[in-house]
mmCIF file of C-alpha atoms and ligand atoms in Angstrom:
data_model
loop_
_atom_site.group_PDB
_atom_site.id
_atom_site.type_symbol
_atom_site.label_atom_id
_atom_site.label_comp_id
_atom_site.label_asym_id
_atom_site.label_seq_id
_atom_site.Cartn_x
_atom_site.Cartn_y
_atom_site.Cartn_z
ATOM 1 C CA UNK O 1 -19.467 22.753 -19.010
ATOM 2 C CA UNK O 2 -20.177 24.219 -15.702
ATOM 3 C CA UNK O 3 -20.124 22.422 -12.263
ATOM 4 C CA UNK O 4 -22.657 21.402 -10.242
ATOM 5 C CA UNK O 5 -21.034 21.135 -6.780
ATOM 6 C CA UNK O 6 -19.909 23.983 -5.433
ATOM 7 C CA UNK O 7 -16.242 24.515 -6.221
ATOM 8 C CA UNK O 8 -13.526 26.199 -4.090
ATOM 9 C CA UNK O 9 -9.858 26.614 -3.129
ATOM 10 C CA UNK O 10 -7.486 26.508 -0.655
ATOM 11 C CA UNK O 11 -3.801 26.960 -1.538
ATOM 12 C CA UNK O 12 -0.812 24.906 0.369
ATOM 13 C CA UNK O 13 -0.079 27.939 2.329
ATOM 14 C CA UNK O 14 -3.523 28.225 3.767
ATOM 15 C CA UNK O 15 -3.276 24.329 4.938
ATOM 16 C CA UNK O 16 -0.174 25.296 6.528
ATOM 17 C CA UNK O 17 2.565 24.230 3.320
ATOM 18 C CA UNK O 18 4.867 26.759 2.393
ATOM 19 C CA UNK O 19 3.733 27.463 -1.294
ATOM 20 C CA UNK O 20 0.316 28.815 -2.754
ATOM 21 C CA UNK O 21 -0.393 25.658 -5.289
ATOM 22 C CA UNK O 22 -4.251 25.629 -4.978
ATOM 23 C CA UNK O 23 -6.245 22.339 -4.690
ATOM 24 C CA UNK O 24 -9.870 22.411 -5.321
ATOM 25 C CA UNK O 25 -12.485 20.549 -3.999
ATOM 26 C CA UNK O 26 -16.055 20.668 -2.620
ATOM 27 C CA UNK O 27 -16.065 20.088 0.564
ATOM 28 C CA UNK O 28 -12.871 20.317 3.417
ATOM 29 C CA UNK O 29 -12.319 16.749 3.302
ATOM 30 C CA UNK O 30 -11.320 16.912 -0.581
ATOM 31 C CA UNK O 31 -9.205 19.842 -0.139
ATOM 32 C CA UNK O 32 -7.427 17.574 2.738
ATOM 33 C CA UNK O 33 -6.623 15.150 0.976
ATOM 34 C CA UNK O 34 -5.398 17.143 -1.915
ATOM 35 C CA UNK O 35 -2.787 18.798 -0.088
ATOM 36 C CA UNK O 36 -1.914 15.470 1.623
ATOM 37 C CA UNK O 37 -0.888 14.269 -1.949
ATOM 38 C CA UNK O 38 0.567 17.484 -3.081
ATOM 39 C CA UNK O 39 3.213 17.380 0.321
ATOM 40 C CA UNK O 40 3.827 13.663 -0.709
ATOM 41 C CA UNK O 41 4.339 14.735 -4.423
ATOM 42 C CA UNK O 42 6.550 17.592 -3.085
ATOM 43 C CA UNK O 43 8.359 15.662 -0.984
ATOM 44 C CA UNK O 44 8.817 12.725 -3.641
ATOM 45 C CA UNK O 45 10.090 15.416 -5.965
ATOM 46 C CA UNK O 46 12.909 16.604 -3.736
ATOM 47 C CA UNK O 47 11.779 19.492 -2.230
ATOM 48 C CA UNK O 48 12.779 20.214 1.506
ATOM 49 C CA UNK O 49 10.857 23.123 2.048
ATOM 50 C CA UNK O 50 7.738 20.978 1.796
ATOM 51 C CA UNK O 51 9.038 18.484 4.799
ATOM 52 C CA UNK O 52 8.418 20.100 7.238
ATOM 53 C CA UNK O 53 4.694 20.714 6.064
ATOM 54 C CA UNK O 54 4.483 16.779 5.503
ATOM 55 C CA UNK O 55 5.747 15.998 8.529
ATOM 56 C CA UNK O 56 3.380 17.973 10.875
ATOM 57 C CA UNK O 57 0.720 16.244 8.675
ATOM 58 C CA UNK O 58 1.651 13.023 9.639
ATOM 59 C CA UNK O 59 1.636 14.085 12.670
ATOM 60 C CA UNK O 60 -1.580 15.317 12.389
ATOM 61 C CA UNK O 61 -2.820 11.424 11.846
ATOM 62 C CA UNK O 62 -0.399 10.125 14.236
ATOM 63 C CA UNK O 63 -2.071 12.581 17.378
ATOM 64 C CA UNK O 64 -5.685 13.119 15.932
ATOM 65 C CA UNK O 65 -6.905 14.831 19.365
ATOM 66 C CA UNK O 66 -3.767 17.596 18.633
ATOM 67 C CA UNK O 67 -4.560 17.337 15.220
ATOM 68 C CA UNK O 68 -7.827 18.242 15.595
ATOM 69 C CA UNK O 69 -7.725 21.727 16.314
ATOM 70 C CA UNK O 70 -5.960 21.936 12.752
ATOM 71 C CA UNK O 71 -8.784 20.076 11.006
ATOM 72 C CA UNK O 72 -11.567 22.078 12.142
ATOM 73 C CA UNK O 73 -9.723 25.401 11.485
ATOM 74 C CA UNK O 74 -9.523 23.921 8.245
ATOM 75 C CA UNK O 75 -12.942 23.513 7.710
ATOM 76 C CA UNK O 76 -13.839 26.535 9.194
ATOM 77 C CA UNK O 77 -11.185 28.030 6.886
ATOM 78 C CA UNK O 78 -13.017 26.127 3.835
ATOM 79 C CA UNK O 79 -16.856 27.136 4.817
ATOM 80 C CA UNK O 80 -15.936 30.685 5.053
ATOM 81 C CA UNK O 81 -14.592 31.155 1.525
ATOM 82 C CA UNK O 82 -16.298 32.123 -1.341
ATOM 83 C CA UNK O 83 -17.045 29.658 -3.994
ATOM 84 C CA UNK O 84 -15.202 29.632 -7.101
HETATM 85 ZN ZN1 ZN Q 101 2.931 23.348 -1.583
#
């Protein structure tokens, strides 16, 4: 089976998390959200190095015009990789 939509990944480090789990989506947003869960997960799980990362997204949400900046390096981040 091969997809459609145009695949790609960004790891937690490159979303600003402090391992390289990769999340997958096809557009920014997905990949957003994915590492959202994954810090939660993380967190959930016990693991401290992942607070900080969760907290500064929350933050993110909390101050969206600070938070912005972040978002739209992330989707510049995201357009400029290759797919796959
Ligand atoms: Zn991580």
């Amino acid at each position: 089976m091969k997809d459609v939509m145009m695949m790609k990944t960004m790891t937690c480090e490159q979303l600003g998390g402090p391992c390289n789990s990769p999340h997958q989506g096809t557009t920014a947003d997905e990949v957003i959200k994915a590492q959202d869960r994954h810090l939660k997960e993380m967190v959930g799980n016990g693991d401290k190095e992942h607070e900080a990362a969760l907290k500064d997204m929350k933050g993110r949400w909390k101050n969206p015009i600070k938070g912005m900046g972040w978002y739209r390096q992330a989707k510049r981040d995201f357009a400029a990789l290759p797919e796959g």
